Coordinates of C-alpha atoms in Angstrom, one line a residue:
X20 CA 0.0 0.0 0.0
X21 CA 1.1 3.5 -0.8
X22 CA -0.7 5.3 2.0
X23 CA 2.0 7.8 2.7
X24 CA 3.3 8.3 -0.9
X25 CA 1.3 10.6 -3.1
X26 CA 0.6 9.5 -6.7
X27 CA 0.4 11.4 -9.9
X28 CA -2.9 10.4 -11.5
X29 CA -4.1 11.2 -15.0
X30 CA -7.8 10.9 -16.1
X31 CA -8.7 10.7 -19.7
X32 CA -12.2 11.7 -20.7
X33 CA -13.7 13.7 -23.6
X34 CA -15.6 16.0 -21.3
X35 CA -15.5 16.5 -17.5
X36 CA -18.6 17.7 -15.6
X37 CA -21.4 16.3 -13.4
X38 CA -24.2 15.9 -16.0
X39 CA -23.3 12.8 -17.9
X40 CA -22.1 9.3 -17.2
X41 CA -18.3 9.0 -18.0
X42 CA -18.1 12.8 -17.4
X43 CA -19.6 12.6 -13.9
X44 CA -17.6 9.5 -13.0
X45 CA -14.3 11.3 -13.6
X46 CA -15.4 14.5 -11.9
X47 CA -16.5 12.7 -8.8
X48 CA -13.4 10.5 -8.6
X49 CA -10.9 13.2 -9.4
X50 CA -12.0 15.6 -6.7
X51 CA -11.9 12.9 -4.0
X52 CA -8.6 11.3 -5.1
X53 CA -7.0 14.7 -4.9
X54 CA -8.1 15.0 -1.3
X55 CA -5.7 12.2 -0.4
X56 CA -2.7 14.4 -1.2
X57 CA -2.4 12.9 -4.8
X58 CA -1.6 15.1 -7.8
X59 CA -4.6 14.8 -10.1
X60 CA -4.7 15.8 -13.7
X61 CA -7.6 15.6 -16.1
X62 CA -7.1 15.5 -19.9
X63 CA -10.4 16.5 -21.6
X64 CA -11.8 18.9 -24.1
X65 CA -14.0 20.7 -21.6
X66 CA -14.0 21.0 -17.8
X67 CA -16.4 22.2 -15.2
X68 CA -18.1 21.4 -11.8
X69 CA -15.0 19.8 -10.2
X70 CA -15.1 20.9 -6.6
X71 CA -11.5 20.5 -5.7
X72 CA -9.4 23.4 -7.0
X73 CA -6.2 21.3 -6.8
X74 CA -7.3 19.2 -9.8
X75 CA -5.2 20.3 -12.8
X76 CA -7.0 20.5 -16.2
X77 CA -5.3 20.0 -19.5
X78 CA -7.4 21.0 -22.5
X79 CA -7.3 18.4 -25.3
X80 CA -8.2 19.8 -28.7
X81 CA -10.5 17.7 -30.9
X82 CA -12.9 18.0 -33.8
X83 CA -16.6 17.8 -32.8
X84 CA -18.0 16.0 -35.8
X85 CA -18.3 13.6 -37.4
X86 CA -18.1 11.2 -34.4
X87 CA -15.4 9.0 -35.8
X88 CA -13.1 12.0 -36.4
X89 CA -13.9 13.5 -33.0
X90 CA -13.0 10.2 -31.3
X91 CA -9.7 9.8 -33.3
X92 CA -8.6 13.4 -32.8
X93 CA -9.2 13.1 -29.1
X94 CA -7.2 9.9 -28.8
X95 CA -4.3 11.3 -30.8
X96 CA -4.1 14.6 -29.0
X97 CA -4.6 13.3 -25.5
X98 CA -1.8 10.7 -26.2
X99 CA 0.6 13.4 -27.3
X100 CA 0.0 15.4 -24.1
X101 CA 0.2 12.3 -21.8
X102 CA 3.5 11.4 -23.3
X103 CA 5.1 14.7 -22.2
X104 CA 4.7 13.8 -18.5
X105 CA 5.1 10.8 -16.2
X106 CA 2.2 9.5 -14.2
X107 CA 1.8 6.6 -11.8
X108 CA -1.8 6.0 -12.9
X109 CA -3.3 6.7 -16.3
X110 CA -7.0 6.0 -16.0
X111 CA -9.1 6.0 -19.2
X112 CA -12.8 5.5 -19.8
X113 CA -13.4 2.6 -22.1
X114 CA -11.9 2.8 -25.5
X115 CA -11.0 6.5 -25.5
X116 CA -7.2 6.2 -25.1
X117 CA -4.3 3.9 -26.0
X118 CA -2.0 4.7 -23.0
X119 CA -3.4 3.5 -19.7
X120 CA -2.8 1.2 -16.9
X121 CA -6.3 1.5 -15.5
X122 CA -9.5 1.5 -17.6
X123 CA -13.1 1.6 -16.5
X124 CA -15.4 -0.4 -18.7
X125 CA -18.6 1.6 -18.6
X126 CA -20.1 -0.4 -21.6
X127 CA -18.9 -3.5 -23.4
X128 CA -19.6 -2.3 -27.0
X129 CA -19.7 -5.8 -28.5
X130 CA -22.3 -6.9 -25.9
X131 CA -24.3 -3.7 -26.3
X132 CA -24.4 -4.1 -30.1
X133 CA -25.6 -7.6 -29.8
X134 CA -28.3 -6.6 -27.3
X135 CA -29.6 -3.8 -29.5
X136 CA -29.6 -5.7 -32.7
X137 CA -33.3 -6.4 -32.5
X138 CA -34.3 -2.9 -31.6
X139 CA -36.3 -1.2 -34.3
X140 CA -34.4 1.8 -35.7
X141 CA -37.1 4.6 -36.1
X142 CA -34.6 7.0 -37.6
X143 CA -34.3 7.1 -41.4
X144 CA -30.6 7.4 -41.6
X145 CA -28.8 8.1 -44.9
X146 CA -26.4 5.6 -46.5
X147 CA -23.5 7.9 -45.5
X148 CA -24.7 7.9 -41.9
X149 CA -25.0 4.1 -41.9
X150 CA -21.5 3.8 -43.3
X151 CA -20.1 6.2 -40.7
X152 CA -21.8 4.5 -37.8
X153 CA -20.7 1.1 -39.0
X154 CA -17.1 2.2 -39.3
X155 CA -17.1 3.9 -35.9
X156 CA -18.4 0.9 -34.1
X157 CA -15.9 -1.4 -35.9
X158 CA -13.1 0.9 -34.7
X159 CA -14.4 1.1 -31.2
X160 CA -14.7 -2.7 -30.9
X161 CA -11.2 -3.0 -32.3
X162 CA -9.7 -0.7 -29.7
X163 CA -11.7 -2.5 -27.0
X164 CA -9.9 -5.7 -28.1
X165 CA -6.5 -4.0 -27.9
X166 CA -7.2 -2.6 -24.4
X167 CA -8.9 -5.7 -22.9
X168 CA -6.4 -8.1 -24.5
X169 CA -5.5 -10.9 -22.0
X170 CA -1.8 -10.4 -22.7
X171 CA -2.0 -6.7 -21.8
X172 CA -1.5 -5.8 -18.1
X173 CA -4.1 -3.0 -18.0
X174 CA -6.2 -3.3 -14.8
X175 CA -9.9 -3.2 -15.7
X176 CA -12.7 -1.8 -13.5
X177 CA -16.1 -3.1 -14.5
X178 CA -19.0 -1.0 -13.2
X179 CA -21.1 -4.1 -12.6
X180 CA -20.9 -7.9 -12.4
X181 CA -22.7 -8.0 -15.8
X182 CA -20.0 -5.9 -17.4
X183 CA -17.3 -8.1 -15.9
X184 CA -19.0 -11.2 -17.4
X185 CA -19.2 -9.4 -20.8
X186 CA -15.5 -8.5 -20.7
X187 CA -14.5 -12.1 -19.9
X188 CA -16.9 -13.5 -22.6
X189 CA -16.0 -11.2 -25.5
X190 CA -12.3 -10.6 -24.8
X191 CA -11.1 -13.6 -22.8
X192 CA -9.8 -11.4 -19.9
X193 CA -9.2 -13.3 -16.7
X194 CA -11.8 -12.6 -14.1
X195 CA -9.0 -12.1 -11.6
X196 CA -7.8 -9.0 -13.6
X197 CA -11.2 -7.3 -13.4
X198 CA -12.3 -5.4 -10.3
X199 CA -16.1 -4.7 -10.0
X200 CA -16.5 -1.2 -8.6
X201 CA -20.0 0.2 -9.3
X202 CA -20.8 3.8 -10.1
X203 CA -21.6 6.0 -7.1
X204 CA -24.3 8.5 -6.3
X205 CA -24.3 11.8 -4.4
X206 CA -26.3 11.0 -1.4
X207 CA -26.7 14.6 -0.3
X208 CA -27.8 16.0 -3.7
X209 CA -30.2 13.1 -4.2
X210 CA -32.0 12.8 -0.9
X211 CA -35.5 12.0 0.3
X212 CA -35.5 15.4 2.1
X213 CA -35.7 17.1 -1.3
X214 CA -39.4 16.2 -1.4
X215 CA -40.0 18.8 1.3
X216 CA -37.9 21.4 -0.5
X217 CA -39.0 21.0 -4.1
X218 CA -42.0 18.8 -4.6
X219 CA -44.8 21.3 -4.4
X220 CA -43.1 24.0 -6.5
X221 CA -42.0 21.6 -9.3
X222 CA -45.5 20.1 -9.5
X223 CA -47.1 23.5 -9.7
X224 CA -44.6 24.5 -12.5
X225 CA -45.8 21.5 -14.6
X226 CA -49.4 21.6 -13.6
X227 CA -49.3 18.4 -11.7
X228 CA -52.0 17.8 -9.1
X229 CA -51.2 17.1 -5.5
X230 CA -52.9 13.7 -5.6
X231 CA -51.5 12.7 -9.0
X232 CA -48.9 9.9 -9.1
X233 CA -45.8 10.9 -11.2
X234 CA -44.0 8.2 -13.1
X235 CA -40.4 9.4 -13.8
X236 CA -38.2 8.5 -16.8
X237 CA -34.7 10.1 -17.0
X238 CA -32.2 9.9 -19.8
X239 CA -31.5 9.9 -23.5
X240 CA -31.3 7.1 -26.1
X241 CA -35.0 6.5 -25.8
X242 CA -35.2 3.5 -28.1
X243 CA -32.7 1.6 -25.9
X244 CA -34.2 2.7 -22.7
X245 CA -37.7 1.7 -23.7
X246 CA -39.6 4.9 -23.5
X247 CA -42.2 3.8 -26.2
X248 CA -43.4 0.8 -24.2
X249 CA -43.6 3.0 -21.1
X250 CA -45.8 5.5 -23.0
X251 CA -48.0 2.8 -24.3
X252 CA -48.6 1.6 -20.7
X253 CA -50.3 4.8 -19.8
X254 CA -53.6 4.2 -21.6
X255 CA -53.8 0.9 -19.7
X256 CA -53.8 2.9 -16.4
X257 CA -56.9 5.0 -17.3
X258 CA -58.4 4.5 -13.9
X259 CA -55.2 5.6 -12.1
X260 CA -54.3 9.3 -11.5
X261 CA -50.9 9.0 -13.2
X262 CA -48.7 11.4 -15.2
X263 CA -45.5 10.5 -17.0
X264 CA -42.6 12.9 -16.6
X265 CA -39.9 12.4 -19.3
X266 CA -36.6 14.2 -18.3
X267 CA -33.9 14.4 -20.9
X268 CA -33.2 15.2 -24.6
X269 CA -33.3 13.0 -27.6
X270 CA -33.1 13.8 -31.3
X271 CA -36.2 11.6 -32.0
X272 CA -38.5 13.4 -29.6
X273 CA -41.0 14.3 -32.4
X274 CA -41.5 10.6 -33.0
X275 CA -42.5 10.1 -29.4
X276 CA -44.6 13.2 -29.3
X277 CA -46.5 11.8 -32.3
X278 CA -47.2 8.6 -30.3
X279 CA -48.4 10.6 -27.4
X280 CA -50.8 12.5 -29.6
X281 CA -52.0 9.4 -31.4
X282 CA -52.9 7.8 -28.0
X283 CA -54.6 11.0 -26.8
X284 CA -52.1 11.4 -23.9
X285 CA -51.2 15.0 -24.3
X286 CA -52.4 15.7 -20.8
X287 CA -50.7 12.7 -19.4
X288 CA -47.2 12.9 -20.7
X289 CA -44.8 15.8 -20.0
X290 CA -41.5 16.2 -21.9
X291 CA -39.5 18.5 -19.6
X292 CA -36.2 18.4 -21.6
X293 CA -32.8 18.2 -19.9
X294 CA -32.3 19.8 -16.5
X295 CA -29.2 20.9 -14.5
X296 CA -31.3 20.5 -11.4
X297 CA -32.6 17.0 -12.0
X298 CA -32.7 16.3 -8.3
X299 CA -35.7 18.5 -8.0
X300 CA -37.6 16.5 -10.6
X301 CA -36.8 13.2 -8.8
X302 CA -38.2 14.9 -5.6
X303 CA -41.5 15.8 -7.5
X304 CA -42.0 12.2 -8.6
X305 CA -43.4 9.0 -7.0
X306 CA -42.1 6.0 -9.0
X307 CA -39.0 5.6 -11.2
X308 CA -39.4 3.4 -14.3
X309 CA -36.6 2.3 -16.6
X310 CA -37.5 -0.4 -19.2
X311 CA -34.1 -0.4 -20.7
X312 CA -32.7 -3.1 -23.0
X313 CA -29.1 -2.5 -22.0
X314 CA -27.2 -0.6 -19.3
X315 CA -23.9 -1.0 -17.6
X316 CA -24.7 0.5 -14.2
X317 CA -27.5 3.0 -14.5
X318 CA -26.8 6.3 -12.7
X319 CA -30.4 7.4 -12.9
X320 CA -31.5 4.3 -11.0
X321 CA -29.0 5.1 -8.3
X322 CA -30.2 8.7 -8.2
X323 CA -33.9 7.6 -8.0
X324 CA -33.1 5.1 -5.2
X325 CA -31.1 7.7 -3.3
X326 CA -34.1 10.0 -3.5
X327 CA -36.3 7.3 -2.0
X328 CA -38.3 6.3 -5.1
X329 CA -39.4 2.7 -5.7
X330 CA -37.8 1.4 -8.8
X331 CA -39.5 -0.5 -11.7
X332 CA -36.9 -1.7 -14.2
X333 CA -35.7 -4.5 -16.4
X334 CA -33.2 -7.0 -15.1
X335 CA -30.1 -5.6 -16.7
X336 CA -26.5 -5.0 -15.7
X337 CA -26.4 -3.1 -12.4
X338 CA -30.1 -3.4 -11.5
X339 CA -29.9 -7.2 -11.2
X340 CA -27.4 -6.7 -8.3
X341 CA -29.2 -3.7 -6.7
X342 CA -33.0 -4.4 -6.9
X343 CA -34.5 -7.0 -4.7
X344 CA -38.0 -7.9 -6.0
X345 CA -40.7 -6.6 -3.8
X346 CA -38.3 -5.1 -1.3
X347 CA -37.0 -1.9 -3.1
X348 CA -38.6 -2.3 -6.5
X349 CA -39.9 -4.6 -9.2
X350 CA -38.5 -6.2 -12.3
X351 CA -40.4 -6.0 -15.6
X352 CA -39.9 -6.9 -19.2
X353 CA -40.3 -4.4 -22.0
X354 CA -44.0 -5.1 -22.1
X355 CA -46.6 -2.3 -21.6
X356 CA -49.1 -4.5 -19.9
X357 CA -46.6 -5.8 -17.4
X358 CA -45.4 -2.2 -16.7
X359 CA -49.0 -1.1 -16.2
X360 CA -49.6 -4.0 -13.8
X361 CA -46.6 -3.1 -11.6
X362 CA -47.6 0.6 -11.6
X363 CA -51.1 -0.3 -10.7
X364 CA -50.0 -2.2 -7.6
X365 CA -48.0 0.9 -6.4
X366 CA -50.8 3.3 -7.2
X367 CA -53.1 1.4 -4.9
X368 CA -50.9 1.8 -1.9
X369 CA -49.0 4.9 -0.8
X370 CA -47.7 2.8 2.1
X371 CA -46.2 0.3 -0.2
X372 CA -44.6 3.1 -2.3
X373 CA -43.1 4.6 0.9
X374 CA -41.8 1.2 2.1
X375 CA -40.1 0.4 -1.1
X376 CA -38.7 3.9 -1.4
X377 CA -37.2 3.7 2.1
X378 CA -35.5 0.4 1.2
X379 CA -34.3 1.9 -2.1
X380 CA -32.6 4.7 -0.1
X381 CA -30.9 2.2 2.2
X382 CA -29.6 0.3 -0.8
X383 CA -28.3 3.5 -2.4
X384 CA -26.3 4.3 0.7
X385 CA -23.9 1.4 -0.2
X386 CA -23.2 3.2 -3.5
X387 CA -21.9 6.6 -2.3
X388 CA -19.2 8.3 -4.4
X389 CA -17.0 8.3 -1.3
X390 CA -17.1 4.5 -1.1
X391 CA -16.6 4.1 -4.8
X392 CA -13.6 6.5 -4.8
X393 CA -12.0 4.7 -1.8
X394 CA -12.2 1.4 -3.6
X395 CA -10.7 2.9 -6.8
X396 CA -7.9 4.6 -4.8
X397 CA -7.1 1.3 -3.1
X398 CA -6.7 -0.3 -6.6
X399 CA -4.4 2.5 -7.6
X400 CA -2.2 1.9 -4.6
X401 CA -1.9 -1.7 -5.4
X402 CA -0.7 -1.3 -9.0
X403 CA 1.2 2.0 -8.9
X404 CA 5.0 1.7 -9.2
X405 CA 6.6 1.6 -5.8
X406 CA 8.9 4.4 -4.8

């Protein structure tokens, strides 16, 4: 252990802030790792919301489109900058770098592609766009294979047991070389006490009645996350006082708005857009629903649980380890009738919603960013070169 010896740690991520997945992961880790007297550097194109002023930012230039050019330019330019200095730990986020001794596998791309192969593509993409996306995915999977190669000594952090299984299955990495360290959640920002602070005002803002039960959906990539089957569950709940609050942005929103209009749900479904104060929207809600086809370790599920909301979700990476059926939530398939059935149970009993929500909060307390950061720091100390 290197308890008394500070380390020089470099994080590589395209953007660093607290609004995304990889972005928030690095921001939360970096500010905590720096508290342990370590010298922390972040190599990214943009940088904000990192609370520790000791964290050193290096701007990495990159093109912003098309995606494949953005990705390649970031890897090339971040590599050039990393080579100019010496670090004990170089921590990348999946296949976004070629020089690292620690990598967090947030999503196994080969597994994700296979899972999503049957999902209907509602976007009419051009031939050029199809070719671009095909090339990009091929290159990402190739770099995954380089990074996760069994002969390479890179230490892999998987954000869930499911992601660990995928890494072993698709790349042959030894399970002993993969540490499972789940994502964390800010237990102060996402707290049951927020309901007292924000619930009434947020509901008033969106015209939600005091006795209405708000079903919450948070995120982008709405095809993968199953928003359509959730919307189609609403007409099956015609005798329940429910409203669906959709938080996030997605370029196919007009398609979903058309579904809402076709089902005569204009007064039942709210598209709030993205929010920098999403904790207030969790506080205004009653049940969190995520009928996703694939996740690695859902941050939104952790946030909902930390806020004290019962969870209704598919059995996917991360949730299968976190949700206990009937204790802190329920599992569903991507089936509107099944979703409606579970929602109906919870609509009938406020006591049941409160009971499951309290248990969800207790579960989330095991996923604090402080605990996640300490586990990552311990891993750094094990593999960093000894002085």
